[in-house]
Amino acid sequence: MSKRFLRATGMAHQIVRDRVERGDTVVDATLGGGADLVFLSGCVGADGKVVGFDVQTEAVERSRARLGEEYHGVELHALGHERMAEFVDGEVAAVMFNLGYLPGGDKSVITRAETTLAALEVATGLLRPGGVVTVVCYPGHAGGDDEAEAVSDWAAKLPQEQFGVVRYGFMNQRNAPPFLIAIERRA
Ligand SMILES: C[S@@+](CC[C@H](N)C(=O)[O-])C[C@H]1O[C@@H](n2cnc3c(N)ncnc32)[C@H](O)[C@@H]1O
């Protein structure tokens, strides 16, 4: 079978898998359908902790159902990720953001630049050295373009002594494809 480049979401998983160990604490900042939650729970194992957020109760319930029996060390909040600092103690190994709307849900409920940037400030402050924040941005829907630009501008200004920042995404796809911004804490 011929190989293909990973999509932005797949690359986010690859980066997080490389940095997270069993027993770590991690955050899913946008639970949605629960795919990232299941992935993170598998990375940290039974001794680890995953704290998850989504403003929609439907997303929290879908995520909980998708996790099924693997519901150990998982704490889910039907709240905005901008309140992350109230629920996460100490340093974390990874925080994943997958922006936009809940697939198959209410497309009018989308992540917004103002709250996303507030949450990103908190998330980068919680990282342990070597820890990562991943942000999958969706410039292809109304509102998503402004948010993707705001996140890119914010990330590009992070001081390089403290953070490494990369961007990954297809350059030749139609309809403004998603892209990934990944941030590692250096010092
Ligand atoms: C693209 S989905 C996430 C997909 C999910 N990570 C997965 O693996 O299926 C984006 C989610 O962000 C949620 N959201 C919107 N504003 C939010 C906020 N301020 N805090 C947390 N979640 C938010 C939406 O309700 C939606 O479910």
Short mmCIF file of C-alpha atoms in Angstrom, two decimals, residues 16 20 24-31 36-37 40 44 49-53 75 77 81 84-85 87-97 123 126-127 132-134:
data_model
loop_
_atom_site.label_atom_id
_atom_site.label_comp_id
_atom_site.label_asym_id
_atom_site.label_seq_id
_atom_site.Cartn_x
_atom_site.Cartn_y
_atom_site.Cartn_z
CA VAL A 16 1.64 13.60 21.78
CA VAL A 20 3.44 11.33 27.02
CA ASP A 24 1.15 11.35 33.24
CA THR A 25 -1.57 14.00 33.55
CA VAL A 26 -2.94 15.33 30.24
CA VAL A 27 -5.83 17.55 29.09
CA ASP A 28 -8.36 17.22 26.26
CA ALA A 29 -9.46 20.84 25.83
CA THR A 30 -12.20 20.10 23.24
CA LEU A 31 -13.84 16.73 23.86
CA ASP A 36 -8.79 12.41 21.35
CA LEU A 37 -10.04 11.43 24.81
CA LEU A 40 -5.11 10.24 25.54
CA VAL A 44 -1.51 7.64 30.15
CA LYS A 49 -5.11 11.24 34.57
CA VAL A 50 -7.07 12.88 31.75
CA VAL A 51 -9.04 16.07 32.37
CA GLY A 52 -11.50 16.94 29.59
CA PHE A 53 -13.59 19.99 28.71
CA GLU A 75 -12.48 13.72 34.79
CA HIS A 77 -16.28 18.92 32.65
CA HIS A 81 -11.51 25.20 28.41
CA MET A 84 -8.78 24.85 32.81
CA ALA A 85 -6.64 26.30 35.61
CA PHE A 87 -9.39 21.96 37.53
CA VAL A 88 -5.82 21.03 36.71
CA ASP A 89 -3.19 20.85 39.46
CA GLY A 90 0.52 20.86 38.78
CA GLU A 91 2.31 20.27 35.51
CA VAL A 92 0.88 18.39 32.54
CA ALA A 93 2.55 16.42 29.74
CA ALA A 94 0.12 17.41 26.97
CA VAL A 95 -2.92 19.54 26.18
CA MET A 96 -4.83 18.81 22.96
CA PHE A 97 -7.14 21.31 21.22
CA ALA A 123 -2.29 25.50 28.81
CA LEU A 126 0.78 24.27 32.79
CA LEU A 127 3.26 22.37 30.60
CA VAL A 132 3.36 19.76 24.35
CA VAL A 133 0.22 21.67 23.38
CA THR A 134 -1.34 20.67 20.05
#
